Short mmCIF file of C-alpha atoms and ligand atoms in Angstrom, two decimals:
data_model
loop_
_atom_site.label_atom_id
_atom_site.label_comp_id
_atom_site.label_asym_id
_atom_site.label_seq_id
_atom_site.Cartn_x
_atom_site.Cartn_y
_atom_site.Cartn_z
CA MET A 194 -29.13 2.57 7.32
CA LYS A 195 -26.39 0.91 4.94
CA ASP A 196 -27.14 -3.16 5.12
CA ILE A 197 -23.40 -3.89 5.95
CA SER A 198 -20.75 -1.24 6.68
CA ASP A 199 -17.56 -2.40 4.80
CA PHE A 200 -14.07 -1.86 6.57
CA ARG A 201 -12.60 -5.29 5.79
CA SER A 202 -9.96 -2.96 3.04
CA ASP A 203 -10.76 0.34 1.07
CA THR A 204 -10.13 -2.28 -1.68
CA VAL A 205 -13.28 -2.81 -1.48
CA THR A 206 -14.04 0.63 -2.90
CA LYS A 207 -16.64 0.72 -5.46
CA PRO A 208 -16.08 3.22 -8.68
CA THR A 209 -17.84 6.63 -9.16
CA PRO A 210 -20.48 7.12 -11.16
CA LYS A 211 -18.51 9.29 -13.47
CA MET A 212 -15.83 6.70 -13.46
CA ARG A 213 -18.09 4.36 -14.77
CA GLN A 214 -18.77 7.01 -17.77
CA ALA A 215 -15.35 7.56 -18.20
CA MET A 216 -14.79 3.74 -19.07
CA ALA A 217 -18.29 3.56 -20.68
CA SER A 218 -16.81 6.60 -23.16
CA ALA A 219 -13.02 5.88 -22.83
CA VAL A 220 -10.63 6.11 -25.83
CA VAL A 221 -8.96 3.47 -26.56
CA GLY A 222 -5.82 1.65 -28.49
CA ASP A 223 -4.18 -1.19 -28.34
CA ASP A 224 -1.09 -0.12 -25.24
CA VAL A 225 0.75 -3.11 -26.29
CA LEU A 226 1.29 -2.31 -29.76
CA GLY A 227 1.81 1.20 -27.35
CA ASP A 228 -1.22 3.33 -28.43
CA ASP A 229 -3.57 3.79 -26.47
CA PRO A 230 -4.33 7.48 -26.01
CA THR A 231 -6.08 6.88 -22.09
CA VAL A 232 -3.44 5.10 -20.85
CA GLN A 233 -0.95 7.00 -22.23
CA ALA A 234 -2.35 9.93 -20.27
CA LEU A 235 -2.50 8.13 -17.41
CA GLU A 236 0.99 7.39 -17.77
CA ALA A 237 2.25 10.57 -17.90
CA LYS A 238 0.18 12.65 -15.40
CA ALA A 239 1.32 9.95 -12.98
CA ALA A 240 4.86 10.25 -13.47
CA GLU A 241 3.97 14.17 -13.20
CA MET A 242 2.14 14.32 -9.90
CA LEU A 243 5.72 11.82 -8.13
CA GLY A 244 7.72 14.26 -10.54
CA LEU A 245 9.53 11.37 -12.03
CA GLU A 246 10.07 10.37 -15.82
CA ALA A 247 7.66 8.02 -16.56
CA ALA A 248 5.54 5.70 -15.22
CA LEU A 249 4.45 2.59 -16.59
CA PHE A 250 -0.12 0.98 -15.68
CA VAL A 251 0.05 -2.33 -13.95
CA PRO A 252 -3.01 -4.79 -13.22
CA SER A 253 -1.95 -4.55 -9.49
CA GLY A 254 0.02 -3.56 -6.82
CA THR A 255 1.18 -7.31 -6.36
CA MET A 256 2.39 -7.06 -9.46
CA GLY A 257 3.62 -3.40 -10.03
CA ASN A 258 6.17 -4.33 -6.93
CA GLU A 259 7.01 -7.88 -8.20
CA ILE A 260 8.45 -6.29 -11.61
CA ALA A 261 10.27 -4.01 -9.38
CA VAL A 262 12.26 -6.59 -7.49
CA ASN A 263 12.08 -8.36 -11.48
CA VAL A 264 14.27 -5.14 -12.35
CA TRP A 265 16.32 -4.19 -10.31
CA THR A 266 17.63 -7.21 -9.57
CA ASN A 267 19.48 -10.62 -10.11
CA PRO A 268 18.68 -14.70 -9.37
CA GLY A 269 20.32 -15.23 -6.15
CA ASP A 270 21.13 -11.89 -4.51
CA GLU A 271 19.13 -10.93 -1.10
CA ILE A 272 16.36 -8.13 -0.73
CA ILE A 273 16.03 -5.70 2.16
CA LEU A 274 12.77 -5.65 3.59
CA GLU A 275 11.36 -4.93 6.62
CA SER A 276 8.98 -8.11 8.30
CA ARG A 277 5.37 -7.44 8.41
CA SER A 278 5.82 -5.89 4.53
CA HIS A 279 3.35 -7.20 1.68
CA ILE A 280 6.09 -7.99 -0.50
CA TYR A 281 7.54 -10.13 2.02
CA LEU A 282 3.96 -11.57 3.81
CA TYR A 283 1.53 -11.25 1.25
CA GLU A 284 2.79 -12.10 -2.51
CA ALA A 285 3.53 -15.36 -2.66
CA GLY A 286 6.73 -15.91 -2.75
CA GLY A 287 7.45 -13.64 -5.47
CA PRO A 288 10.52 -12.46 -4.83
CA ALA A 289 12.08 -16.60 -4.93
CA ARG A 290 9.79 -17.66 -7.42
CA ILE A 291 9.62 -14.46 -10.07
CA SER A 292 12.79 -13.19 -8.88
CA GLY A 293 14.86 -15.66 -7.52
CA VAL A 294 15.77 -13.78 -5.02
CA GLN A 295 15.87 -14.24 -1.40
CA VAL A 296 15.39 -11.60 1.49
CA CYS A 297 16.56 -10.33 4.56
CA PRO A 298 13.48 -9.39 6.87
CA ILE A 299 13.79 -7.25 9.18
CA GLU A 300 11.52 -6.73 12.40
CA THR A 301 10.49 -3.55 13.69
CA THR A 302 7.81 -2.86 15.82
CA ASP A 303 6.41 0.82 13.34
CA GLY A 304 7.60 -0.39 9.97
CA ALA A 305 11.09 1.52 10.01
CA MET A 306 13.63 0.05 9.36
CA PRO A 307 16.54 0.98 11.57
CA ILE A 308 19.14 2.86 9.52
CA GLU A 309 22.02 0.61 11.27
CA ALA A 310 20.28 -2.95 10.64
CA VAL A 311 20.33 -2.10 7.38
CA ARG A 312 23.69 -0.86 7.37
CA ALA A 313 24.94 -3.91 8.98
CA SER A 314 22.29 -6.37 6.82
CA ILE A 315 24.28 -5.35 3.76
CA ARG A 316 25.81 -8.05 2.41
CA ASP A 317 30.22 -7.32 1.70
CA SER A 318 29.86 -8.52 -2.07
CA SER A 319 33.44 -8.98 -1.75
CA ASP A 320 33.01 -12.68 0.05
CA PRO A 321 32.55 -15.43 -2.32
CA HIS A 322 30.57 -16.48 0.19
CA CYS A 323 27.86 -13.78 0.14
CA PRO A 324 24.74 -12.89 -2.04
CA THR A 325 24.44 -9.24 -3.54
CA THR A 326 22.34 -6.85 -1.60
CA SER A 327 21.13 -5.37 -4.48
CA LEU A 328 17.57 -4.24 -2.94
CA ILE A 329 15.65 -1.89 -0.60
CA CYS A 330 12.25 -1.88 0.27
CA VAL A 331 10.73 0.43 2.46
CA GLU A 332 6.51 0.47 2.51
CA ASN A 333 4.52 4.23 3.39
CA THR A 334 2.31 3.29 4.68
CA HIS A 335 2.70 0.11 6.40
CA ASN A 336 -0.77 -1.66 6.43
CA MET A 337 0.75 -4.72 8.95
CA HIS A 338 1.76 -1.91 11.44
CA GLY A 339 -1.78 -0.37 11.23
CA GLY A 340 -1.22 2.07 8.54
CA ARG A 341 2.03 3.80 9.95
CA VAL A 342 4.15 6.60 8.11
CA LEU A 343 7.35 6.46 7.86
CA PRO A 344 8.76 9.79 9.04
CA ILE A 345 10.83 11.81 6.64
CA ASP A 346 13.65 12.24 7.78
CA TYR A 347 14.25 8.38 8.40
CA LEU A 348 13.66 8.41 4.88
CA ARG A 349 15.87 10.87 4.19
CA SER A 350 19.17 8.73 6.15
CA LEU A 351 17.74 5.42 4.39
CA ARG A 352 18.51 7.47 0.45
CA GLU A 353 22.09 8.16 2.32
CA LEU A 354 22.48 5.19 2.88
CA SER A 355 21.35 3.87 -0.47
CA LEU A 356 23.42 6.43 -2.34
CA LYS A 357 26.12 5.59 -0.34
CA GLN A 358 26.11 2.00 -1.02
CA GLN A 359 24.97 2.01 -4.36
CA ILE A 360 21.92 0.05 -3.62
CA PRO A 361 18.95 1.09 -5.12
CA ILE A 362 15.23 1.79 -2.37
CA HIS A 363 11.73 0.40 -3.90
CA LEU A 364 9.04 2.57 -2.46
CA ASP A 365 5.99 0.09 -1.64
CA GLY A 366 3.36 3.03 -1.26
CA ALA A 367 0.43 1.32 -2.33
CA ARG A 368 -1.49 4.34 -0.11
CA LEU A 369 0.70 6.78 -0.58
CA PHE A 370 -1.51 9.94 -0.77
CA ASN A 371 -2.81 9.15 2.61
CA ALA A 372 1.00 9.45 3.65
CA VAL A 373 0.54 12.49 2.40
CA HIS A 374 -2.16 14.01 3.63
CA ALA A 375 -1.28 12.76 6.85
CA SER A 376 2.44 14.65 6.73
CA GLY A 377 1.81 16.79 4.73
CA ILE A 378 4.80 15.62 2.96
CA SER A 379 4.12 15.77 -1.28
CA ALA A 380 4.27 12.46 -2.86
CA ARG A 381 6.95 14.36 -4.83
CA GLU A 382 9.46 14.58 -2.39
CA TYR A 383 8.23 10.71 -0.97
CA ALA A 384 10.01 9.98 -4.46
CA ALA A 385 12.09 12.07 -4.87
CA LEU A 386 14.33 9.80 -2.11
CA ALA A 387 12.99 6.48 -4.32
CA ASP A 388 14.36 5.20 -7.62
CA SER A 389 10.72 3.72 -7.66
CA VAL A 390 7.98 4.01 -6.78
CA MET A 391 4.45 1.70 -6.46
CA PHE A 392 1.07 3.45 -5.38
CA CYS A 393 -2.64 1.64 -5.95
CA LEU A 394 -5.17 3.62 -7.75
CA SER A 395 -7.67 0.08 -6.64
CA LYS A 396 -7.86 1.16 -2.90
CA GLY A 397 -8.90 4.41 -0.78
CA LEU A 398 -8.50 6.42 -4.88
CA GLY A 399 -11.41 3.68 -5.67
CA ALA A 400 -10.64 3.53 -9.22
CA PRO A 401 -12.25 -0.39 -9.99
CA ILE A 402 -8.76 -1.50 -11.43
CA GLY A 403 -5.07 -0.41 -11.25
CA SER A 404 -1.60 0.63 -9.68
CA MET A 405 1.23 2.70 -11.22
CA LEU A 406 4.91 1.95 -10.90
CA VAL A 407 7.30 5.05 -11.57
CA GLY A 408 10.77 5.23 -11.69
CA SER A 409 13.47 6.86 -14.52
CA ALA A 410 12.30 6.41 -18.32
CA GLU A 411 15.27 4.06 -18.50
CA PHE A 412 13.35 1.75 -15.38
CA ILE A 413 10.54 2.11 -16.63
CA GLU A 414 11.66 0.83 -20.21
CA ARG A 415 12.69 -1.84 -18.70
CA ALA A 416 9.46 -2.64 -16.43
CA ARG A 417 7.49 -3.01 -19.39
CA ARG A 418 9.12 -5.86 -20.78
CA VAL A 419 9.05 -6.98 -17.20
CA ARG A 420 4.99 -6.85 -17.53
CA LYS A 421 5.37 -8.69 -21.00
CA VAL A 422 6.60 -11.43 -19.26
CA LEU A 423 4.10 -11.62 -16.28
CA GLY A 424 1.17 -11.79 -18.39
CA GLY A 425 0.35 -8.32 -17.73
CA GLY A 426 0.50 -6.54 -21.57
CA MET A 427 -3.24 -5.94 -22.02
CA ARG A 428 -5.26 -4.31 -25.09
CA GLN A 429 -7.84 -1.67 -24.80
CA VAL A 430 -6.90 -0.87 -21.43
CA GLY A 431 -7.82 2.57 -21.52
CA VAL A 432 -11.13 1.50 -20.99
CA ILE A 433 -9.93 0.25 -17.20
CA ALA A 434 -7.79 3.77 -17.56
CA ALA A 435 -9.94 6.56 -17.46
CA PRO A 436 -11.63 6.14 -14.29
CA ALA A 437 -8.17 5.67 -13.48
CA ILE A 438 -7.27 8.98 -14.76
CA ILE A 439 -10.87 10.66 -12.05
CA ALA A 440 -9.06 8.91 -8.96
CA LEU A 441 -5.41 10.66 -9.52
CA GLU A 442 -7.98 13.96 -10.46
CA GLU A 443 -11.05 13.20 -8.16
CA MET A 444 -10.12 10.98 -5.39
CA VAL A 445 -6.38 12.23 -4.19
CA ASP A 446 -8.32 15.19 -2.33
CA ARG A 447 -10.72 13.69 0.24
CA LEU A 448 -8.02 10.99 1.60
CA HIS A 449 -7.54 12.94 4.64
CA ILE A 450 -11.31 12.59 5.07
CA ASP A 451 -10.60 8.46 5.46
CA ASN A 452 -7.82 9.09 7.98
CA GLU A 453 -9.87 11.75 10.12
CA ASN A 454 -12.74 8.23 10.07
CA ALA A 455 -10.18 6.57 10.94
CA LYS A 456 -8.57 8.60 13.97
CA ARG A 457 -12.25 9.28 14.91
CA LEU A 458 -12.72 5.03 15.22
CA ALA A 459 -9.43 4.66 17.62
CA LEU A 460 -10.36 7.20 19.79
CA GLY A 461 -14.03 5.55 20.21
CA ILE A 462 -13.07 1.71 20.47
CA ALA A 463 -9.61 2.81 22.48
CA GLY A 464 -9.60 2.09 26.13
CA LEU A 465 -12.59 -0.68 25.82
CA PRO A 466 -11.68 -3.86 27.96
CA GLY A 467 -9.65 -6.19 25.78
CA VAL A 468 -8.42 -3.34 23.54
CA VAL A 469 -4.61 -2.73 23.17
CA LEU A 470 -4.60 0.47 21.11
CA ASP A 471 -3.46 3.55 21.12
CA PRO A 472 -4.73 5.95 18.60
CA ASP A 473 -1.78 7.99 18.46
CA THR A 474 -0.42 5.38 16.42
CA VAL A 475 -3.20 5.00 13.74
CA ASP A 476 -1.71 8.24 11.43
CA THR A 477 -3.67 7.30 8.50
CA ASN A 478 -6.76 4.54 7.62
CA ILE A 479 -6.20 1.61 8.98
CA VAL A 480 -6.84 0.77 12.81
CA LEU A 481 -4.87 -2.57 13.43
CA VAL A 482 -6.69 -3.43 17.14
CA ARG A 483 -5.01 -6.44 19.68
CA LEU A 484 -7.06 -8.06 21.95
CA VAL A 485 -6.57 -9.14 25.46
CA PRO A 486 -8.95 -11.16 27.90
CA PRO A 487 -11.72 -10.35 28.45
CA ALA A 488 -11.88 -9.78 24.76
CA PRO A 489 -13.50 -12.32 22.86
CA SER A 490 -10.74 -14.26 19.84
CA ALA A 491 -10.45 -11.87 16.48
CA GLU A 492 -12.80 -14.77 14.91
CA GLU A 493 -15.45 -14.76 17.67
CA LEU A 494 -15.70 -10.37 17.69
CA PHE A 495 -15.33 -10.61 13.84
CA ARG A 496 -18.45 -12.72 13.72
CA GLN A 497 -20.61 -10.55 16.77
CA LEU A 498 -19.74 -7.16 14.60
CA ALA A 499 -20.42 -9.56 11.02
CA ASP A 500 -24.51 -10.14 13.23
CA ARG A 501 -24.53 -6.20 13.53
CA GLY A 502 -23.34 -5.65 10.38
CA VAL A 503 -20.75 -4.51 10.14
CA LEU A 504 -17.18 -6.57 8.58
CA SER A 505 -13.75 -6.29 9.91
CA ILE A 506 -10.96 -8.80 8.95
CA PRO A 507 -9.04 -10.83 11.35
CA LEU A 508 -5.86 -11.11 10.99
CA GLY A 509 -3.98 -14.00 13.62
CA PRO A 510 -6.05 -15.01 16.82
CA ASP A 511 -5.42 -11.95 18.64
CA LEU A 512 -5.51 -8.72 15.59
CA ILE A 513 -8.27 -7.45 13.82
CA ARG A 514 -8.22 -4.59 11.24
CA PHE A 515 -10.52 -2.24 9.96
CA VAL A 516 -9.92 0.02 6.66
CA THR A 517 -11.93 3.84 6.26
CA HIS A 518 -12.29 4.55 2.98
CA LYS A 519 -14.50 6.88 0.86
CA ASP A 520 -17.77 3.81 0.86
CA VAL A 521 -17.75 4.22 4.98
CA ASP A 522 -18.59 6.75 6.76
CA GLU A 523 -18.89 8.54 10.25
CA THR A 524 -22.52 7.12 10.28
CA ASP A 525 -20.95 3.80 9.82
CA VAL A 526 -17.84 4.47 12.32
CA GLU A 527 -20.25 5.08 14.90
CA ARG A 528 -22.39 1.93 13.82
CA LEU A 529 -19.18 0.16 14.56
CA THR A 530 -18.07 1.97 17.63
CA SER A 531 -21.40 1.45 19.44
CA ALA A 532 -21.15 -2.95 17.36
CA PHE A 533 -17.62 -2.89 19.68
CA ARG A 534 -18.92 -1.17 22.69
CA GLN A 535 -21.78 -4.02 22.67
CA VAL A 536 -19.90 -6.91 22.32
CA LEU A 537 -17.06 -5.78 24.48
CA THR A 538 -19.34 -4.35 27.14
CA GLY A 539 -22.39 -6.88 26.67
C1 PLP B 672 1.11 -1.98 1.17
C2 PLP B 672 0.60 -3.19 -0.03
N1 PLP B 672 0.92 -2.98 -0.83
C3 PLP B 672 0.79 -3.73 -1.53
C4 PLP B 672 -0.73 -4.37 -1.77
C5 PLP B 672 -0.84 -5.11 -3.28
O1 PLP B 672 -1.49 -4.93 -3.79
P1 PLP B 672 -2.81 -5.19 -4.50
O2 PLP B 672 -3.50 -6.35 -3.75
O3 PLP B 672 -3.32 -4.33 -5.91
O4 PLP B 672 -2.08 -6.79 -5.44
C6 PLP B 672 -1.31 -4.32 -1.10
C7 PLP B 672 -2.69 -4.99 -0.70
O5 PLP B 672 -3.55 -4.38 0.18
C8 PLP B 672 -0.67 -2.99 0.45
O6 PLP B 672 -1.60 -2.79 1.18
#
C-alpha cells in the first residue's frame, strides 16, 4: 500500500511519464513573440474542443477567471456570482483589486443562482445611482457545493436572460470535463451557453501547470493583453504546453472513473454517525461532508484520518472535503472508507 492516499484535491495529480517525456522533447519558441508552436497547437485544440474561435494558455485557473472579469468589465461595474464561487471566495479579492469591480453574490444551496434572483440583481444602468452590471459568472462543476453539475436547462434559461439583457456570461469550468461525464452534455454545448470559458489542465486532467481561457477571437485578443499586464506572458512555455496537450488527448476520457470513485466513497460513508451527506448530491469527483455530533470537528477528523494515511481538507469547523483523481483508486477509496468508519464508530 502507498504511504499516503491523498484526497486533498485533484490539483495534487502528478504528470504521467508520457507527459514528462513530452516536456523534455517539446518544440518551443517565444510565446510572447507568438512563435511557440506547441502553445499554438494547445490553444487550437482547446478552442476546437469547446467549439469556440480561440483560446489562451494561462498559468492558472485564477488568472484565467480574473482575466475574463477584467476583459468584460470596467472599473466601478458590478458582477453577479454565486456566494460560494471560487471567484468570490478564493481569488484573493481579485475582481476588486485587479478590475475595480464590486460583486453581487447570490446565495444558493446547489450553486445554481435562481434565474429570478439574477434578473432582480441586474442594476438599472439608466439610474445614475447604480453601478452597471456587466458580467454574470457561473461555476460548473461547483467546487464548494460538492462538485455539483449545473443543469443544462438551467444554463439555457440563464443564457436567454443574458442575451436579453446583453450581459455576458463567464463560465468557471475548472472541472468542466467532470461535468461532461456526469451529465452527458458535451463541452461544446456548455461552451455555447457562455461568452468565455476557463477550464483547468492541472486538476483532474493531470497536467503539471496551466489552464485555458476560451472564447471569441476578439475576446482572446483582449485577454492576451490582460495576461501580459498580469505578468502571465511566458516565453518557452511549450515545455508545459506539451503535457497539457497530452492531458487533452488522453486524460479527458478517464474522468468518469474519478466521478465513480467519489460516488463509491459517498455511499461508503453516508449513514455513519455524525455524517451529513446525501450520495445523490455527489455528481462528480468532490465529496463534501458536513459533520454533526457525535462526529468530531473537521480538524480532529482530518488529524485522525491523516494518522491512518489519508489526507483531506477541513473547510470549516464542521465541513471536510475529499476529492478523487487519477492518483487515487478504488483501494484508496476503500482505505478512506474504513478509516472513516474506525474514527466514527470507534
Ligand atoms: C472552481 C475553481 N475555479 C478556479 C480555480 C482556480 O484554479 P487555480 O488553482 O489553477 O488557480 C479552482 C481551484 O481549485 C477551482 O476549484
